[in-house]
PDB file of C-alpha atoms in Angstrom:
ATOM      1  CA  MET A  24     215.789  93.859  17.703  1.00  0.00           C
ATOM      2  CA  ALA A  25     212.810  91.525  17.615  1.00  0.00           C
ATOM      3  CA  ILE A  26     209.839  92.420  19.795  1.00  0.00           C
ATOM      4  CA  GLU A  27     208.176  89.530  21.547  1.00  0.00           C
ATOM      5  CA  LEU A  28     204.473  89.528  22.268  1.00  0.00           C
ATOM      6  CA  PRO A  29     203.557  88.517  25.809  1.00  0.00           C
ATOM      7  CA  GLU A  30     202.360  84.932  26.178  1.00  0.00           C
ATOM      8  CA  TYR A  31     199.500  84.096  28.510  1.00  0.00           C
ATOM      9  CA  THR A  32     199.571  80.314  28.596  1.00  0.00           C
ATOM     10  CA  ASP A  33     199.557  79.358  32.283  1.00  0.00           C
ATOM     11  CA  GLY A  34     195.784  79.163  32.631  1.00  0.00           C
ATOM     12  CA  ILE A  35     192.404  80.820  32.372  1.00  0.00           C
ATOM     13  CA  LEU A  36     190.642  82.793  35.076  1.00  0.00           C
ATOM     14  CA  ARG A  37     187.046  83.962  35.304  1.00  0.00           C
ATOM     15  CA  ILE A  38     186.371  87.377  36.865  1.00  0.00           C
ATOM     16  CA  TYR A  39     183.568  88.076  39.346  1.00  0.00           C
ATOM     17  CA  ARG A  40     182.621  91.312  41.135  1.00  0.00           C
ATOM     18  CA  ILE A  41     181.653  91.322  44.824  1.00  0.00           C
ATOM     19  CA  ARG A  42     178.178  92.817  45.218  1.00  0.00           C
ATOM     20  CA  ASN A  43     175.945  93.495  48.226  1.00  0.00           C
ATOM     21  CA  ASP A  44     172.388  92.213  48.514  1.00  0.00           C
ATOM     22  CA  ASP A  45     170.588  94.669  50.814  1.00  0.00           C
ATOM     23  CA  THR A  46     167.102  93.258  50.162  1.00  0.00           C
ATOM     24  CA  LYS A  47     167.262  90.863  53.133  1.00  0.00           C
ATOM     25  CA  ASP A  48     167.227  91.513  56.869  1.00  0.00           C
ATOM     26  CA  PHE A  49     170.959  90.877  56.978  1.00  0.00           C
ATOM     27  CA  PRO A  50     172.919  92.189  53.971  1.00  0.00           C
ATOM     28  CA  GLU A  51     174.875  89.498  52.151  1.00  0.00           C
ATOM     29  CA  GLU A  52     177.765  89.654  49.735  1.00  0.00           C
ATOM     30  CA  TYR A  53     177.655  87.563  46.582  1.00  0.00           C
ATOM     31  CA  LEU A  54     179.647  87.258  43.353  1.00  0.00           C
ATOM     32  CA  GLU A  55     178.289  88.629  40.112  1.00  0.00           C
ATOM     33  CA  ASP A  56     179.760  87.020  37.007  1.00  0.00           C
ATOM     34  CA  MET A  57     181.417  89.663  34.813  1.00  0.00           C
ATOM     35  CA  LYS A  58     181.208  87.182  31.901  1.00  0.00           C
ATOM     36  CA  MET A  59     184.966  87.415  31.303  1.00  0.00           C
ATOM     37  CA  GLU A  60     187.443  84.608  30.914  1.00  0.00           C
ATOM     38  CA  VAL A  61     191.033  85.740  30.571  1.00  0.00           C
ATOM     39  CA  TRP A  62     194.261  83.855  29.873  1.00  0.00           C
ATOM     40  CA  PHE A  63     197.031  84.633  32.379  1.00  0.00           C
ATOM     41  CA  ARG A  64     200.767  84.270  32.932  1.00  0.00           C
ATOM     42  CA  GLU A  65     201.871  83.367  36.453  1.00  0.00           C
ATOM     43  CA  ILE A  66     204.794  85.326  37.892  1.00  0.00           C
ATOM     44  CA  SER A  67     206.975  84.643  40.912  1.00  0.00           C
ATOM     45  CA  VAL A  68     205.996  85.596  44.430  1.00  0.00           C
ATOM     46  CA  PHE A  69     209.163  86.409  46.323  1.00  0.00           C
ATOM     47  CA  ASP A  70     209.751  85.207  49.888  1.00  0.00           C
ATOM     48  CA  LYS A  71     209.870  88.807  51.153  1.00  0.00           C
ATOM     49  CA  VAL A  72     206.400  89.503  49.746  1.00  0.00           C
ATOM     50  CA  LYS A  73     205.037  86.246  51.212  1.00  0.00           C
ATOM     51  CA  TYR A  74     206.544  87.117  54.584  1.00  0.00           C
ATOM     52  CA  GLU A  75     205.112  90.649  54.588  1.00  0.00           C
ATOM     53  CA  PHE A  76     201.649  89.371  53.688  1.00  0.00           C
ATOM     54  CA  ASP A  77     201.867  86.600  56.317  1.00  0.00           C
ATOM     55  CA  GLN A  78     202.656  89.239  58.932  1.00  0.00           C
ATOM     56  CA  GLY A  79     199.468  91.053  57.920  1.00  0.00           C
ATOM     57  CA  GLY A  80     197.406  87.864  58.158  1.00  0.00           C
ATOM     58  CA  LYS A  81     197.039  87.420  54.383  1.00  0.00           C
ATOM     59  CA  GLU A  82     198.194  84.472  52.309  1.00  0.00           C
ATOM     60  CA  VAL A  83     199.299  85.280  48.775  1.00  0.00           C
ATOM     61  CA  THR A  84     197.983  82.486  46.575  1.00  0.00           C
ATOM     62  CA  MET A  85     199.219  83.734  43.182  1.00  0.00           C
ATOM     63  CA  LYS A  86     200.699  86.662  41.338  1.00  0.00           C
ATOM     64  CA  LEU A  87     199.903  86.882  37.680  1.00  0.00           C
ATOM     65  CA  ARG A  88     199.659  89.107  34.647  1.00  0.00           C
ATOM     66  CA  ILE A  89     196.834  89.464  32.159  1.00  0.00           C
ATOM     67  CA  PRO A  90     196.393  91.736  29.156  1.00  0.00           C
ATOM     68  CA  GLN A  91     195.555  95.168  30.546  1.00  0.00           C
ATOM     69  CA  PHE A  92     192.037  95.381  31.964  1.00  0.00           C
ATOM     70  CA  LYS A  93     191.217  98.465  34.024  1.00  0.00           C
ATOM     71  CA  GLY A  94     187.881  97.059  35.215  1.00  0.00           C
ATOM     72  CA  ILE A  95     189.413  94.805  37.865  1.00  0.00           C
ATOM     73  CA  ASP A  96     190.093  95.921  41.437  1.00  0.00           C
ATOM     74  CA  SER A  97     190.044  94.738  45.050  1.00  0.00           C
ATOM     75  CA  ARG A  98     186.261  94.163  44.873  1.00  0.00           C
ATOM     76  CA  CYS A  99     186.858  91.325  42.404  1.00  0.00           C
ATOM     77  CA  VAL A 100     187.405  87.602  42.766  1.00  0.00           C
ATOM     78  CA  CYS A 101     189.145  85.353  40.255  1.00  0.00           C
ATOM     79  CA  LEU A 102     188.002  81.778  39.855  1.00  0.00           C
ATOM     80  CA  ILE A 103     190.920  79.547  38.815  1.00  0.00           C
ATOM     81  CA  ASP A 104     190.577  75.775  38.615  1.00  0.00           C
ATOM     82  CA  GLY A 105     187.422  75.925  40.751  1.00  0.00           C
ATOM     83  CA  ARG A 106     189.047  77.956  43.577  1.00  0.00           C
ATOM     84  CA  GLN A 107     188.224  81.531  44.531  1.00  0.00           C
ATOM     85  CA  HIS A 108     191.099  84.015  44.859  1.00  0.00           C
ATOM     86  CA  LEU A 109     190.446  87.543  46.137  1.00  0.00           C
ATOM     87  CA  VAL A 110     192.141  90.337  44.203  1.00  0.00           C
ATOM     88  CA  TYR A 111     194.269  92.123  46.787  1.00  0.00           C
ATOM     89  CA  ASN A 112     195.854  94.498  44.310  1.00  0.00           C
ATOM     90  CA  ALA A 113     195.601  95.217  40.579  1.00  0.00           C
ATOM     91  CA  THR A 114     198.340  97.336  39.027  1.00  0.00           C
ATOM     92  CA  ASN A 115     198.510  98.472  35.418  1.00  0.00           C
ATOM     93  CA  VAL A 116     202.066  98.075  34.111  1.00  0.00           C
ATOM     94  CA  LYS A 117     203.976  97.749  30.843  1.00  0.00           C
ATOM     95  CA  ASP A 118     206.257  94.846  30.046  1.00  0.00           C
ATOM     96  CA  LYS A 119     209.819  95.386  28.830  1.00  0.00           C
ATOM     97  CA  TYR A 120     208.560  95.911  25.257  1.00  0.00           C
ATOM     98  CA  GLY A 121     205.885  98.414  26.245  1.00  0.00           C
ATOM     99  CA  PHE A 122     202.818  96.147  26.092  1.00  0.00           C
ATOM    100  CA  PRO A 123     200.174  97.180  28.649  1.00  0.00           C
ATOM    101  CA  GLU A 124     199.343  94.512  31.227  1.00  0.00           C
ATOM    102  CA  THR A 125     197.534  94.263  34.545  1.00  0.00           C
ATOM    103  CA  GLU A 126     199.439  92.603  37.383  1.00  0.00           C
ATOM    104  CA  LEU A 127     197.229  90.902  39.963  1.00  0.00           C
ATOM    105  CA  THR A 128     198.155  89.937  43.504  1.00  0.00           C
ATOM    106  CA  LEU A 129     195.696  87.300  44.675  1.00  0.00           C
ATOM    107  CA  VAL A 130     195.121  86.244  48.280  1.00  0.00           C
ATOM    108  CA  ARG A 131     193.154  83.485  49.959  1.00  0.00           C
ATOM    109  CA  PRO A 132     189.705  84.829  50.886  1.00  0.00           C
ATOM    110  CA  GLU A 133     188.456  84.430  54.461  1.00  0.00           C
ATOM    111  CA  GLY A 134     185.481  82.475  53.139  1.00  0.00           C
ATOM    112  CA  GLU A 135     183.815  81.639  49.858  1.00  0.00           C
ATOM    113  CA  TRP A 136     181.125  83.736  48.250  1.00  0.00           C
ATOM    114  CA  LYS A 137     177.980  82.430  46.632  1.00  0.00           C
ATOM    115  CA  ILE A 138     177.909  83.010  42.872  1.00  0.00           C
ATOM    116  CA  CYS A 139     174.648  84.557  41.670  1.00  0.00           C
ATOM    117  CA  ASP A 140     173.636  84.786  38.050  1.00  0.00           C
ATOM    118  CA  LYS A 141     171.767  88.095  37.769  1.00  0.00           C
ATOM    119  CA  GLU A 142     170.303  88.096  34.282  1.00  0.00           C
TER     120      GLU A 142
END
């Protein structure tokens, strides 16, 4: 039995973390670049999932898999082709051959965040 390595050839995403700036009169959220670009594989979003999210007022924009990365969660945003996608859920799974992957459910954010380069 030949084991196939997972292929991540559908695109590249850049990962940002949502941070709070409390130094101003009104706290603001901004995106901090995690300096990570990751290849991904897009997977199907089933109608049932889309329907359930629509009922909750969320629009699923993509579902994808990346090589396992435990540093991503619902306080992260993925930038794909110039568009921001909020990470709704990140689940660590194994493919059918046992390779560890992270499955991301991305939703349309309510607004866009400003990207700050904190160096």
